[in-house]
C-alpha atoms as one frame of an Amber mdcrd trajectory, in Angstrom:
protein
  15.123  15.112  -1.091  15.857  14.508   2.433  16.042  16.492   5.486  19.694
  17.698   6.513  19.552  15.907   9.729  19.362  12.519   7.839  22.877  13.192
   5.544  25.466  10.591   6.070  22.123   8.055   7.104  20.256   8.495   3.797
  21.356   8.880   0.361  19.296  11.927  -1.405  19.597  13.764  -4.368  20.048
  16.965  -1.796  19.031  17.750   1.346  16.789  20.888   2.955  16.354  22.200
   6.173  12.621  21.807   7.244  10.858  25.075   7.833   9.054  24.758  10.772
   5.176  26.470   9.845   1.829  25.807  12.082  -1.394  25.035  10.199  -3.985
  27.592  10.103  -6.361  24.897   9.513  -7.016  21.340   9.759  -5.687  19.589
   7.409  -5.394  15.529   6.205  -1.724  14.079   6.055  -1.383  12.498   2.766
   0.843   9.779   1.199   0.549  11.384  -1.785  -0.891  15.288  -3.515  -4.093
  14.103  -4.162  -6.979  14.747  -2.661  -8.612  11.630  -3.070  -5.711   9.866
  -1.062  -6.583   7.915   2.189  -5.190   9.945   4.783  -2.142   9.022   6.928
  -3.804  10.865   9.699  -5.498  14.168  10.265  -3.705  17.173  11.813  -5.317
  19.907  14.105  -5.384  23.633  13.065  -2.129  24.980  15.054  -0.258  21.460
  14.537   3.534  21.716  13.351   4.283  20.666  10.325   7.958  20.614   9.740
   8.091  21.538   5.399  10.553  20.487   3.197   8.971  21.199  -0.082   6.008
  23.461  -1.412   5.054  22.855  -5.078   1.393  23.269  -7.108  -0.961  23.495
  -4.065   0.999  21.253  -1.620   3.491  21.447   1.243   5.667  18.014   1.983
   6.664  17.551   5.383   6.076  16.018   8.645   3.998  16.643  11.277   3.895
  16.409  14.733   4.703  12.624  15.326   7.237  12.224  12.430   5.010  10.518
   9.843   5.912  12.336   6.193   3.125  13.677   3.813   1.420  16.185   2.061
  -1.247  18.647   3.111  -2.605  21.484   1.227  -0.533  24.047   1.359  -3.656
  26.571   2.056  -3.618  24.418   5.390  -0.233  26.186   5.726  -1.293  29.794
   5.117   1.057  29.597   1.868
């Protein structure tokens, strides 16, 4: 999956428009759903986090500065 702006630069399987959703609370960027993950970074309650996918517990997106991941998707308010 890919986000729509990216088709004709990426090939993808499909593509989604991100839904733009502010965390509710702080919240670890992840390279992958796991908990036990070293985080990419760590994003402030109120950050952006521009989702492309929401599945068992976790949202994939990217946050403020463009760098993809997962966060829980409680962080989300989903």
């Amino acid at each position: 999956m890919a986000d729509t702006s990216l088709a004709g630069c990426v090939i993808a399987s499909h593509y989604a428009e991100p839904l733009v959703r502010h965390l509710i609370a702080a919240a670890a960027l992840l390279p992958q759903p796991a908990e036990e993950a070293e985080p990419i970074t760590q994003l402030s309650e109120g950050d952006e986090l521009r989702v492309l996918d929401i599945s068992r517990g976790w949202a994939w997106g990217y946050g403020p500065d463009g760098r993809v991941g997962y966060v829980t998707a409680e962080a989300v308010g989903i």
